Amino acid sequence: MNYELLIARNMPWIFYLILRVSVVFISVRNVRRNGKSLFFGVVSQICLLAGQRLR
């Protein structure tokens, strides 16, 4: 399997994933003040997006 080709093909998806993780990290930091319901909302949102991307 050619990993360089695989990474090059999936680069936008990898970038999107990194972007998502950073957004979540920022949200989690804010959530400590705002409560856990927001965190679970963010997690469910990501699960939905991930499901859409995989399909």
JSON list of C-alpha atoms in Angstrom, two decimals, residues 3-4 7-8 17 20 30 32-33 37 55:
[
{"chain": "A", "resi": 3, "resn": "TYR", "atom": "CA", "xyz": [0.95, 5.54, 2.13]},
{"chain": "A", "resi": 4, "resn": "GLU", "atom": "CA", "xyz": [2.17, 8.79, 0.53]},
{"chain": "A", "resi": 7, "resn": "ILE", "atom": "CA", "xyz": [-2.17, 10.70, 2.68]},
{"chain": "A", "resi": 8, "resn": "ALA", "atom": "CA", "xyz": [-2.15, 13.03, -0.34]},
{"chain": "A", "resi": 17, "resn": "LEU", "atom": "CA", "xyz": [-10.28, 16.32, 11.26]},
{"chain": "A", "resi": 20, "resn": "ARG", "atom": "CA", "xyz": [-12.51, 19.66, 14.27]},
{"chain": "A", "resi": 30, "resn": "ASN", "atom": "CA", "xyz": [-14.98, 26.71, 27.74]},
{"chain": "A", "resi": 32, "resn": "ARG", "atom": "CA", "xyz": [-15.64, 23.72, 32.31]},
{"chain": "A", "resi": 33, "resn": "ARG", "atom": "CA", "xyz": [-17.31, 27.03, 33.09]},
{"chain": "A", "resi": 37, "resn": "SER", "atom": "CA", "xyz": [-24.55, 19.65, 28.51]},
{"chain": "A", "resi": 55, "resn": "ARG", "atom": "CA", "xyz": [-21.06, 7.32, 4.27]}
]
